[in-house]
Coordinates of C-alpha atoms in Angstrom, one line a residue:
M1 CA 65.0 -22.4 -3.6
H2 CA 61.7 -20.5 -3.1
V3 CA 61.1 -16.9 -4.1
I4 CA 58.5 -14.6 -2.6
T5 CA 57.8 -10.9 -2.8
T6 CA 56.9 -8.4 -0.1
A7 CA 53.8 -6.2 -0.2
G8 CA 52.3 -3.5 1.9
H9 CA 51.9 0.2 2.7
V10 CA 54.9 2.4 2.7
D11 CA 56.8 2.6 6.0
H12 CA 55.0 -0.5 7.5
G13 CA 58.4 -2.2 8.1
K14 CA 58.8 -4.4 5.1
S15 CA 62.6 -3.9 4.7
T16 CA 63.2 -3.8 8.3
L17 CA 61.4 -7.2 8.7
I18 CA 63.4 -8.7 5.8
C19 CA 66.6 -7.5 7.4
A20 CA 65.6 -9.2 10.8
L21 CA 64.8 -12.4 9.0
T22 CA 67.9 -12.7 6.8
G23 CA 70.5 -10.4 8.4
M24 CA 70.9 -8.5 5.0
E25 CA 69.9 -5.0 4.1
P26 CA 67.6 -5.2 1.1
D27 CA 67.8 -1.4 0.4
R28 CA 70.7 -1.2 -2.0
W29 CA 70.8 2.6 -2.7
A30 CA 72.2 5.3 -0.4
E31 CA 69.1 7.4 -1.2
E32 CA 66.8 4.6 0.1
R33 CA 68.7 4.5 3.4
R34 CA 68.8 8.2 3.7
R35 CA 65.0 8.6 3.2
G36 CA 64.2 5.4 5.0
M37 CA 62.0 4.2 2.2
T38 CA 62.3 1.5 -0.4
I39 CA 62.5 3.1 -3.9
D40 CA 63.7 0.3 -6.1
L41 CA 63.6 -3.5 -5.8
G42 CA 65.7 -5.1 -3.0
Y43 CA 66.9 -8.6 -2.6
A44 CA 67.8 -10.9 0.4
W45 CA 67.6 -14.4 1.4
T46 CA 67.8 -16.9 4.2
G47 CA 67.8 -20.6 5.0
L48 CA 64.8 -22.6 6.1
D49 CA 64.7 -25.3 8.7
D50 CA 64.5 -27.9 6.0
G51 CA 67.8 -26.9 4.4
D52 CA 66.1 -25.1 1.5
S53 CA 66.5 -21.4 0.8
L54 CA 63.9 -18.6 0.7
A55 CA 64.7 -15.5 -1.4
F56 CA 62.8 -12.2 -0.9
V57 CA 62.1 -9.7 -3.6
D58 CA 61.5 -6.5 -1.5
V59 CA 59.2 -4.0 -3.3
P60 CA 58.5 -0.2 -2.8
G61 CA 55.4 0.6 -0.8
H62 CA 54.9 4.2 -2.0
R63 CA 52.4 4.6 -4.9
K64 CA 55.0 6.8 -6.7
F65 CA 57.0 3.6 -7.4
L66 CA 54.1 1.4 -8.4
S67 CA 55.8 0.4 -11.6
N68 CA 58.8 -0.9 -9.6
T69 CA 56.5 -2.6 -7.3
L70 CA 54.7 -4.5 -10.1
A71 CA 58.1 -5.4 -11.7
G72 CA 59.0 -7.2 -8.4
M73 CA 55.6 -8.9 -8.0
G74 CA 55.1 -10.1 -11.6
P75 CA 57.4 -13.2 -11.7
V76 CA 56.9 -14.3 -8.1
P77 CA 54.3 -17.0 -6.8
A78 CA 53.9 -16.0 -3.2
V79 CA 53.9 -12.9 -1.0
L80 CA 54.8 -11.8 2.5
L81 CA 52.0 -9.2 3.1
V82 CA 52.9 -6.7 5.7
V83 CA 50.4 -4.7 7.8
A84 CA 51.6 -2.5 10.7
S85 CA 49.7 -3.3 13.9
D86 CA 49.8 0.4 14.9
E87 CA 48.4 1.7 11.6
G88 CA 46.3 -1.1 10.2
W89 CA 45.1 -1.3 6.6
R90 CA 46.2 1.5 4.3
R91 CA 45.7 2.6 0.6
Q92 CA 48.9 1.1 -0.7
T93 CA 48.1 -2.1 1.2
A94 CA 44.8 -2.3 -0.8
E95 CA 46.5 -1.5 -4.2
H96 CA 49.1 -4.1 -3.6
V97 CA 46.5 -6.8 -2.7
E98 CA 44.5 -5.7 -5.8
A99 CA 47.5 -6.3 -8.0
L100 CA 48.3 -9.6 -6.4
D101 CA 44.7 -10.8 -6.7
A102 CA 44.7 -9.8 -10.4
L103 CA 47.8 -11.9 -10.9
G104 CA 46.1 -14.9 -9.2
V105 CA 48.7 -15.0 -6.4
R106 CA 47.1 -17.4 -3.8
H107 CA 49.9 -18.2 -1.4
G108 CA 51.2 -15.9 1.3
V109 CA 51.8 -15.0 4.9
L110 CA 50.4 -12.0 6.6
A111 CA 53.0 -10.4 8.9
L112 CA 51.5 -8.0 11.5
T113 CA 54.5 -5.8 12.2
R114 CA 55.2 -3.5 15.0
A115 CA 53.2 -5.8 17.3
D116 CA 55.0 -4.2 20.3
L117 CA 53.5 -0.8 19.4
G118 CA 50.0 -1.6 18.3
Y119 CA 47.1 -3.9 18.4
P120 CA 47.9 -7.1 16.2
E121 CA 44.6 -8.7 16.9
L122 CA 42.6 -5.7 15.6
A123 CA 45.0 -5.2 12.6
E124 CA 44.5 -8.9 11.7
E125 CA 40.7 -8.7 12.0
E126 CA 40.7 -5.6 9.6
A127 CA 43.1 -7.2 7.2
R128 CA 41.0 -10.4 7.0
D129 CA 37.9 -8.3 6.2
H130 CA 39.7 -6.7 3.3
L131 CA 41.3 -10.0 2.0
A132 CA 37.9 -11.7 2.1
G133 CA 36.8 -12.4 -1.6
T134 CA 40.5 -12.1 -2.9
S135 CA 42.9 -14.8 -3.8
L136 CA 44.7 -14.2 -0.5
A137 CA 41.7 -14.9 1.8
G138 CA 42.6 -17.2 4.7
I139 CA 46.4 -16.9 4.6
E140 CA 48.2 -17.5 7.9
A141 CA 48.8 -14.4 10.1
V142 CA 51.7 -13.9 12.4
P143 CA 52.2 -10.9 14.8
V144 CA 55.9 -9.8 14.8
S145 CA 58.3 -7.1 15.9
A146 CA 61.5 -6.7 14.1
V147 CA 62.8 -4.5 16.9
T148 CA 62.2 -6.7 19.9
G149 CA 62.4 -10.1 18.0
T150 CA 59.0 -11.1 19.1
G151 CA 57.2 -13.5 16.8
L152 CA 60.4 -13.8 14.3
S153 CA 60.7 -17.5 15.1
E154 CA 56.9 -18.0 14.5
L155 CA 57.1 -16.1 11.3
R156 CA 60.1 -18.1 10.1
S157 CA 58.1 -21.3 10.8
A158 CA 55.1 -19.9 8.8
L159 CA 57.3 -19.1 5.9
G160 CA 58.6 -22.6 5.9
R161 CA 55.0 -24.0 5.7
L162 CA 54.4 -21.5 3.0
A163 CA 57.4 -22.7 1.0
A164 CA 56.5 -26.3 1.4
A165 CA 52.9 -25.7 0.2
L166 CA 54.0 -23.9 -2.9
P167 CA 53.0 -25.8 -6.2
P168 CA 55.8 -26.6 -8.6
P169 CA 56.4 -24.0 -11.3
P170 CA 54.5 -24.3 -14.6
D171 CA 56.0 -26.9 -17.0
R172 CA 57.3 -24.4 -19.4
P173 CA 60.6 -23.6 -21.2
A174 CA 63.1 -21.2 -19.5
R175 CA 62.0 -17.6 -19.1
L176 CA 63.9 -15.2 -16.8
W177 CA 62.6 -11.7 -16.3
V178 CA 65.4 -9.2 -15.9
D179 CA 65.2 -6.7 -13.1
R180 CA 68.8 -5.6 -12.9
S181 CA 71.5 -5.2 -15.6
F182 CA 75.1 -4.1 -15.0
S183 CA 78.7 -4.6 -15.9
V184 CA 81.3 -6.4 -13.8
R185 CA 85.0 -5.7 -14.4
G186 CA 86.6 -8.7 -15.9
A187 CA 83.3 -10.5 -16.5
G188 CA 81.2 -8.2 -18.6
T189 CA 77.4 -8.1 -18.6
V190 CA 75.5 -9.5 -15.6
V191 CA 71.7 -9.6 -15.3
T192 CA 69.7 -10.7 -12.4
G193 CA 66.0 -11.8 -12.2
T194 CA 63.6 -14.3 -11.2
L195 CA 63.8 -17.5 -13.2
A196 CA 60.0 -18.2 -13.2
T197 CA 60.0 -21.3 -15.3
G198 CA 62.3 -23.9 -16.8
S199 CA 66.1 -24.2 -16.3
V200 CA 69.2 -22.5 -17.5
R201 CA 72.7 -24.0 -17.8
V202 CA 76.2 -22.6 -18.4
G203 CA 76.8 -22.6 -22.1
D204 CA 73.1 -22.3 -23.0
E205 CA 72.0 -20.0 -25.8
V206 CA 69.1 -17.7 -24.8
E207 CA 67.0 -15.2 -26.7
V208 CA 66.7 -11.7 -25.5
V209 CA 63.2 -10.2 -25.7
P210 CA 62.4 -7.8 -27.2
S211 CA 65.6 -7.4 -29.2
G212 CA 65.6 -11.0 -30.5
A213 CA 69.5 -11.2 -30.0
R214 CA 70.9 -14.7 -29.2
V215 CA 73.5 -14.8 -26.4
R216 CA 75.5 -17.4 -24.4
V217 CA 75.4 -17.9 -20.8
R218 CA 79.0 -17.7 -19.5
G219 CA 78.2 -18.2 -15.8
I220 CA 75.4 -18.6 -13.2
E221 CA 75.1 -17.5 -9.6
T222 CA 72.3 -18.2 -7.2
L223 CA 72.4 -16.5 -3.9
K224 CA 76.0 -15.3 -4.6
R225 CA 77.1 -19.0 -5.2
P226 CA 78.4 -20.1 -8.6
V227 CA 76.4 -23.0 -10.1
D228 CA 76.4 -24.9 -13.4
E229 CA 72.7 -24.7 -13.6
A230 CA 69.6 -23.3 -12.1
H231 CA 66.0 -24.5 -12.0
A232 CA 62.7 -22.5 -11.4
V233 CA 61.7 -20.8 -9.2
A234 CA 65.0 -19.1 -8.3
R235 CA 66.7 -15.8 -8.0
V236 CA 69.7 -16.0 -10.4
A237 CA 72.5 -13.8 -11.8
L238 CA 73.6 -14.6 -15.4
N239 CA 76.9 -13.6 -16.9
L240 CA 76.1 -13.1 -20.6
R241 CA 78.5 -13.2 -23.6
G242 CA 78.0 -10.8 -26.6
V243 CA 75.7 -8.2 -25.2
K244 CA 75.9 -4.9 -23.3
P245 CA 73.9 -4.0 -20.2
S246 CA 72.0 -1.4 -22.1
D247 CA 70.8 -4.1 -24.4
V248 CA 69.1 -6.1 -21.6
P249 CA 67.4 -3.5 -19.4
R250 CA 64.8 -4.2 -16.6
G251 CA 61.7 -5.6 -18.4
S252 CA 63.6 -7.6 -20.8
A253 CA 63.3 -11.4 -20.7
L254 CA 65.7 -14.1 -21.4
V255 CA 63.9 -17.1 -22.9
A256 CA 64.7 -20.6 -24.4
P257 CA 65.0 -19.8 -28.2
D258 CA 62.0 -20.5 -30.4
Q259 CA 59.9 -21.8 -27.4
W260 CA 57.8 -18.7 -26.6
A261 CA 55.2 -16.7 -28.4
V262 CA 57.1 -13.5 -28.8
T263 CA 54.4 -11.0 -29.8
D264 CA 53.4 -7.3 -29.8
S265 CA 49.8 -8.1 -30.4
M266 CA 47.4 -10.4 -28.4
D267 CA 43.7 -11.1 -27.6
V268 CA 43.1 -11.2 -23.9
R269 CA 40.1 -11.8 -21.6
I270 CA 39.5 -8.8 -19.3
D271 CA 38.6 -8.6 -15.7
A272 CA 38.0 -4.8 -15.4
R273 CA 38.7 -3.2 -12.1
I274 CA 37.3 0.2 -13.3
E275 CA 34.1 1.1 -15.1
R276 CA 35.8 1.7 -18.4
L277 CA 39.0 0.5 -20.0
P278 CA 41.5 3.2 -21.2
A279 CA 42.3 3.3 -24.8
Q280 CA 46.0 3.5 -23.9
A281 CA 47.3 1.4 -21.1
I282 CA 50.5 -0.1 -19.7
L283 CA 50.8 -3.9 -19.7
H284 CA 52.7 -5.3 -16.7
L285 CA 53.9 -8.8 -17.2
G286 CA 56.8 -10.2 -15.3
S287 CA 59.2 -7.3 -14.8
A288 CA 58.1 -5.6 -18.1
A289 CA 56.0 -2.5 -18.3
V290 CA 55.0 -2.0 -21.9
P291 CA 52.7 0.7 -23.3
G292 CA 50.0 -0.2 -25.7
R293 CA 46.6 0.3 -27.3
V294 CA 43.5 -1.4 -26.0
R295 CA 40.6 -2.3 -28.4
P296 CA 37.6 -3.9 -26.7
L297 CA 36.1 -7.0 -28.3
G298 CA 32.8 -7.8 -26.8
D299 CA 31.9 -7.6 -23.2
D300 CA 35.0 -9.3 -21.6
A301 CA 37.8 -9.4 -24.3
A302 CA 40.2 -7.0 -25.9
R303 CA 42.9 -6.7 -28.4
L304 CA 46.3 -5.3 -27.1
V305 CA 48.7 -3.8 -29.5
L306 CA 52.0 -3.2 -27.6
A307 CA 54.9 -0.9 -28.3
R308 CA 57.3 -3.8 -28.3
P309 CA 57.0 -7.5 -28.1
V310 CA 56.9 -9.7 -24.9
P311 CA 57.1 -13.5 -24.5
V312 CA 53.8 -15.1 -23.5
R313 CA 51.9 -18.3 -23.4
I314 CA 48.2 -18.9 -23.4
G315 CA 46.5 -18.6 -19.9
E316 CA 49.2 -16.2 -18.6
R317 CA 47.8 -13.4 -16.4
A318 CA 48.9 -9.8 -16.7
L319 CA 47.9 -6.4 -15.4
L320 CA 46.7 -3.4 -17.3
R321 CA 47.2 0.0 -15.7
D322 CA 46.0 3.4 -16.9
P323 CA 48.9 5.7 -17.1
G324 CA 46.6 8.6 -16.2
R325 CA 45.4 7.3 -12.9
V326 CA 46.5 5.3 -9.9
G327 CA 45.8 1.6 -9.4
I328 CA 45.1 -1.4 -11.6
A329 CA 42.7 -1.0 -14.6
A330 CA 42.2 -4.6 -15.3
A331 CA 43.5 -8.2 -15.0
A332 CA 44.1 -9.7 -18.4
V333 CA 44.4 -13.5 -19.3
V334 CA 46.1 -14.2 -22.6
L335 CA 43.8 -16.1 -25.0
D336 CA 45.6 -15.7 -28.3
P337 CA 49.2 -14.4 -28.8
F338 CA 48.9 -14.6 -32.6
P339 CA 45.6 -13.0 -33.3
P340 CA 44.3 -12.4 -36.9
A341 CA 44.1 -8.9 -38.4
L342 CA 40.8 -7.1 -37.9
V343 CA 40.4 -5.5 -41.3
R344 CA 36.8 -6.3 -42.6
R345 CA 33.6 -4.6 -41.4
G346 CA 32.2 -6.7 -38.4
A347 CA 35.5 -8.5 -37.9
A348 CA 35.8 -7.3 -34.3
R349 CA 32.2 -8.8 -33.6
L350 CA 33.1 -12.1 -35.2
R351 CA 36.4 -12.2 -33.3
A352 CA 34.6 -11.7 -30.0
R353 CA 32.4 -14.6 -30.8
A354 CA 35.3 -16.7 -31.5
L355 CA 37.2 -15.8 -28.3
A356 CA 34.1 -16.7 -26.2
G357 CA 35.0 -20.3 -27.2
L358 CA 38.5 -20.1 -25.6
S359 CA 38.9 -20.7 -21.9
G360 CA 42.5 -19.5 -21.5
A361 CA 43.3 -23.1 -20.5
A362 CA 45.3 -23.9 -23.6
E363 CA 43.1 -26.8 -25.0
P364 CA 44.6 -27.9 -28.2
A365 CA 41.4 -28.9 -30.0
A366 CA 39.7 -25.7 -29.1
E367 CA 42.7 -23.7 -30.2
V368 CA 42.6 -25.2 -33.6
R369 CA 38.9 -25.0 -33.9
V370 CA 38.8 -21.3 -33.2
R371 CA 41.8 -20.5 -35.5
G372 CA 40.6 -22.7 -38.3
A373 CA 44.2 -23.3 -39.3
V374 CA 47.4 -22.7 -37.4
R375 CA 51.0 -23.7 -37.7
R376 CA 51.9 -26.4 -35.2
T377 CA 55.0 -24.4 -34.1
R378 CA 52.8 -21.5 -33.1
L379 CA 50.7 -23.7 -30.9
V380 CA 53.9 -25.1 -29.3
R381 CA 55.2 -21.5 -28.7
A382 CA 51.8 -20.4 -27.4
G383 CA 51.9 -23.3 -24.9
A384 CA 48.7 -25.0 -26.3
L385 CA 50.6 -28.0 -27.6
A386 CA 53.7 -29.9 -26.4
A387 CA 56.5 -30.5 -28.9
G388 CA 55.9 -33.9 -30.5
E389 CA 52.3 -34.2 -29.1
A390 CA 49.9 -36.0 -31.2
T391 CA 47.5 -34.2 -33.6
P392 CA 44.5 -32.9 -31.5
A393 CA 41.2 -34.5 -31.9
G394 CA 39.1 -33.0 -34.7
A395 CA 42.2 -31.6 -36.6
V396 CA 44.0 -32.5 -39.8
E397 CA 47.7 -32.1 -39.9
E398 CA 49.5 -31.3 -43.1
A399 CA 52.7 -29.5 -44.2
G400 CA 53.3 -28.2 -40.6
W401 CA 49.7 -26.9 -40.3
L402 CA 46.9 -28.0 -38.0
V403 CA 43.6 -27.4 -39.6
D404 CA 40.1 -27.9 -38.2
A405 CA 38.4 -30.9 -39.8
E406 CA 35.5 -28.9 -40.9
V407 CA 37.7 -26.2 -42.5
W408 CA 39.6 -29.0 -44.3
E409 CA 36.5 -30.6 -45.7
R410 CA 35.3 -27.2 -46.9
W411 CA 38.5 -26.5 -48.7
H412 CA 38.4 -30.2 -50.1
D413 CA 34.9 -29.7 -51.5
E414 CA 35.5 -26.2 -52.8
L415 CA 38.6 -27.3 -54.6
G416 CA 36.8 -29.8 -56.7
R417 CA 34.1 -27.1 -57.6
L418 CA 36.7 -24.5 -58.5
V419 CA 38.7 -26.9 -60.8
E420 CA 35.4 -27.8 -62.7
D421 CA 34.4 -24.2 -62.9
W422 CA 37.8 -23.1 -64.2
A423 CA 37.9 -25.8 -66.8
A424 CA 34.4 -24.8 -68.1
R425 CA 35.5 -21.2 -68.3
H426 CA 38.9 -21.8 -69.8
P427 CA 38.8 -24.6 -72.3
L428 CA 42.3 -23.7 -73.7
R429 CA 43.7 -23.8 -70.2
P430 CA 41.8 -26.4 -68.1
G431 CA 44.4 -26.4 -65.3
L432 CA 43.5 -24.2 -62.4
P433 CA 46.7 -22.2 -61.6
G434 CA 48.1 -23.1 -58.2
A435 CA 48.4 -19.5 -57.0
T436 CA 44.7 -18.8 -58.1
A437 CA 43.6 -21.9 -56.2
V438 CA 45.3 -20.8 -53.1
R439 CA 43.8 -17.4 -53.3
L440 CA 40.3 -18.5 -54.1
L441 CA 40.3 -21.2 -51.3
G442 CA 41.8 -18.7 -48.8
L443 CA 44.6 -21.1 -47.8
P444 CA 47.0 -19.6 -45.3
D445 CA 50.0 -21.3 -47.0
E446 CA 50.5 -22.5 -50.6
A447 CA 52.1 -25.7 -49.1
L448 CA 48.6 -26.9 -48.1
L449 CA 47.4 -27.1 -51.8
A450 CA 49.4 -30.3 -52.6
P451 CA 48.0 -32.3 -49.8
L452 CA 44.4 -31.1 -50.6
V453 CA 44.9 -32.4 -54.2
R454 CA 46.3 -35.8 -52.9
R455 CA 43.1 -36.3 -51.0
R456 CA 41.1 -36.1 -54.3
P457 CA 42.4 -38.9 -56.5
E458 CA 40.6 -37.6 -59.5
L459 CA 42.7 -34.5 -59.5
V460 CA 46.3 -34.0 -60.4
A461 CA 48.6 -30.9 -60.0
D462 CA 51.4 -30.4 -62.5
G463 CA 52.8 -27.7 -64.7
E464 CA 49.4 -27.0 -66.2
G465 CA 47.8 -26.4 -62.8
V466 CA 45.2 -28.4 -61.0
H467 CA 42.9 -30.4 -63.2
H468 CA 41.1 -33.7 -63.6
Q469 CA 43.3 -36.6 -64.5
E470 CA 41.4 -37.0 -67.9
A471 CA 41.1 -33.3 -68.6
G472 CA 42.0 -32.1 -72.0
L473 CA 42.0 -28.9 -74.1
T474 CA 38.6 -28.2 -75.7
L475 CA 38.6 -25.9 -78.8
P476 CA 35.6 -24.2 -80.2
P477 CA 33.9 -26.2 -83.1
E478 CA 35.0 -23.7 -85.8
V479 CA 38.5 -23.5 -84.5
Q480 CA 38.7 -27.4 -84.4
Q481 CA 37.4 -27.5 -88.1
A482 CA 40.2 -25.2 -89.2
L483 CA 42.7 -27.3 -87.2
D484 CA 41.4 -30.4 -89.1
R485 CA 42.0 -28.7 -92.4
L486 CA 45.6 -27.8 -91.4
V487 CA 46.2 -31.4 -90.3
A488 CA 44.8 -32.8 -93.5
H489 CA 47.1 -30.4 -95.5
L490 CA 50.2 -31.5 -93.5
T491 CA 49.3 -35.2 -94.0
D492 CA 49.6 -34.7 -97.7
R493 CA 52.5 -32.3 -97.6
P494 CA 54.2 -32.9 -94.2
F495 CA 56.8 -30.0 -94.5
A496 CA 54.7 -27.4 -96.3
A497 CA 53.8 -25.4 -93.2
W498 CA 51.0 -22.7 -93.7
E499 CA 52.2 -19.1 -93.8
L500 CA 51.1 -16.8 -90.9
A501 CA 48.5 -15.1 -93.2
E502 CA 47.1 -18.5 -94.0
L503 CA 46.8 -19.4 -90.4
T504 CA 45.1 -16.1 -89.7
A505 CA 42.7 -16.5 -92.6
A506 CA 41.7 -19.9 -91.3
G507 CA 40.9 -18.3 -87.8
L508 CA 43.7 -20.1 -86.1
T509 CA 45.3 -17.6 -83.5
E510 CA 48.5 -18.1 -81.7
R511 CA 46.6 -19.0 -78.7
H512 CA 44.6 -21.7 -80.4
L513 CA 47.8 -23.1 -82.1
G514 CA 49.7 -23.0 -78.8
A515 CA 46.9 -24.9 -77.1
S516 CA 46.8 -27.4 -79.9
A517 CA 50.6 -27.9 -79.6
K518 CA 50.4 -28.3 -75.8
R519 CA 47.7 -31.0 -76.4
G520 CA 50.1 -32.8 -78.8
D521 CA 48.1 -32.2 -82.0
L522 CA 50.9 -30.0 -83.5
L523 CA 54.7 -29.5 -83.3
K524 CA 55.5 -25.8 -82.8
L525 CA 58.8 -24.5 -84.1
P526 CA 60.2 -20.9 -83.9
G527 CA 58.8 -18.4 -86.4
A528 CA 55.1 -19.4 -86.0
I529 CA 55.8 -22.7 -87.9
Y530 CA 53.4 -25.6 -87.2
L531 CA 53.8 -29.2 -88.4
L532 CA 52.5 -32.6 -87.4
P533 CA 53.8 -33.9 -84.1
D534 CA 55.9 -36.7 -85.8
A535 CA 57.4 -34.2 -88.3
A536 CA 60.9 -34.4 -86.8
E537 CA 61.1 -38.2 -87.0
H538 CA 59.7 -38.1 -90.5
A539 CA 62.2 -35.6 -91.7
A540 CA 65.0 -37.7 -90.3
A541 CA 63.9 -40.7 -92.2
V542 CA 63.8 -38.7 -95.4
L543 CA 67.2 -37.2 -94.9
A544 CA 68.7 -40.6 -94.1
E545 CA 68.3 -41.4 -97.8
L546 CA 70.7 -38.5 -98.8
P547 CA 74.4 -38.9 -99.2
Q548 CA 76.0 -38.1 -95.9
P549 CA 76.8 -35.4 -94.9
F550 CA 74.3 -33.0 -96.4
T551 CA 73.8 -29.2 -96.7
A552 CA 70.7 -27.2 -95.5
G553 CA 69.9 -26.7 -99.2
Q554 CA 70.0 -30.4 -100.0
A555 CA 67.7 -31.0 -97.0
R556 CA 65.3 -28.3 -98.1
Q557 CA 65.0 -29.9 -101.6
A558 CA 64.5 -33.5 -100.1
L559 CA 61.9 -32.3 -97.8
A560 CA 60.1 -30.1 -100.5
T561 CA 59.8 -27.2 -98.3
T562 CA 60.9 -23.7 -97.9
R563 CA 64.1 -22.2 -96.3
R564 CA 61.7 -20.6 -93.7
V565 CA 60.7 -24.2 -92.6
A566 CA 63.8 -26.2 -93.2
L567 CA 66.2 -24.1 -91.0
P568 CA 64.1 -24.3 -87.8
L569 CA 63.3 -28.0 -88.5
L570 CA 67.0 -28.8 -88.8
E571 CA 67.7 -27.0 -85.5
E572 CA 65.0 -29.2 -84.0
L573 CA 66.6 -32.3 -85.3
D574 CA 70.0 -31.1 -83.9
R575 CA 68.3 -30.5 -80.5
R576 CA 66.8 -34.0 -80.4
R577 CA 70.2 -35.4 -81.6
L578 CA 68.6 -36.9 -84.7
T579 CA 71.3 -35.1 -86.7
R580 CA 74.9 -34.0 -85.8
R581 CA 76.9 -31.3 -87.3
V582 CA 80.2 -31.7 -89.1
D583 CA 80.7 -27.9 -89.5
T584 CA 78.6 -24.8 -90.0
Q585 CA 77.5 -26.1 -93.5
L586 CA 77.2 -29.9 -93.2
R587 CA 75.3 -32.3 -91.0
F588 CA 74.6 -36.0 -91.1
I589 CA 72.0 -38.3 -89.6
S590 CA 72.9 -39.8 -86.2
R591 CA 72.8 -43.6 -86.2
T592 CA 72.9 -44.0 -82.5

């Protein structure tokens, strides 16, 4: 199947021509038939000589319904441009062509309707003058009359040639832009739309954008026929399970889950159609029309902040319309669907400079270089990288991130400097805390710290932080001298721990003593008791000489210490299973 849209001025015979080609009335509403004017989108289809099908999305020609018109044009790759031979080029013809040109639509047929009433040669000459310089310059033209039938066969042949020349759809996951949503008795919710990319099968789970809901496809129809699957480009109707029609209105999209950049903020390259961009604009993408704010970034780029998210990929074309005036304000090409926040002074200027390095062609190496670091999944969703594709040239891949090689080397070098600087300024805590390292380096994810440390064999990351393999605690000279006096005292009297007042008088603070215990110079017990590191084993050897079992009092006397020291020391022996309890009073030395 091929899908094309109509375009042209109001009352130039678009719907009449479609009816003549297909035998189907595209105007669905009684109001449209009463007024003789297309108000909403219409749909019809016909068979081609080669057995393929051609579906039409008939759009309104009146400027009051421009939003509906753009909803029909957005997802469709080709156009049947209609110009009446007896009236020629008109304002809405120009506006429709301007929109098609901004969307980059290059394939079409020019139908010169009412050929029996006017001068098709003159109408064609005028139309070609207006089409010159647009994406539709040079399209085939056919004079036709839907009333007399003149030229219908030639137009059908031209449409067949158009269909045969259409390029295959972009190689992207499924995305269907919803243009109708309703309920069918006994079936539930049905949505229709143009499947612009990918394929959808019965039983597939799809994501609804912008709501984020996940729903199942219960059934599929194309051109009123039930099918098991549909492939782009196609007009399809999907029967959905677990959603109400109001949850998937026109402008929603059904996409393959986790395969699209669903975003309400993006940086775009601008081709302005008016002198000055509006601060508030409506983004037209597919069948969606989303209001948003526009912030210029340099001469030809802008940041769009939308009222709701849309599914996009890098390089996609969209339209910006000023709600306060008629016509298209600008064409926009998506450069970055996951842009960084602009919070610092001069950030917009720097961002404009970075965007100048992006072509909109989704080149993986350039995308990584501009971002510095980006999650692989984001580049896949943005369409810059295929799932499973090799790491781009000039990038380092770690922990699910792609990092520009220059950025990685800067982090690598800076980490070594930070570790050395921290150890010099914190001799009692030479390990740079991991969270501090992440913050000082500006890493986007703490998971990147471990691979950075691994790239520096002289560093280690453990419970003490990031430090050199041989790094140790360094105490001030006067503190080390006091510690040496304590160790000498304990060497002579192993269980005669200094009182807190004695420790303080010697200049040994809790921080110094804790650091020494961490270094392995002392054994720290509850109650600010500090002994030599082998005190527990020494005590067990002394207590093994006592008659077994023994009391705490007997242990205190054997160890020549105080109750203040004996009780926590015995608890430490219990914890190490050097002693075992008989009851609340008695213990014995464990022989195993």
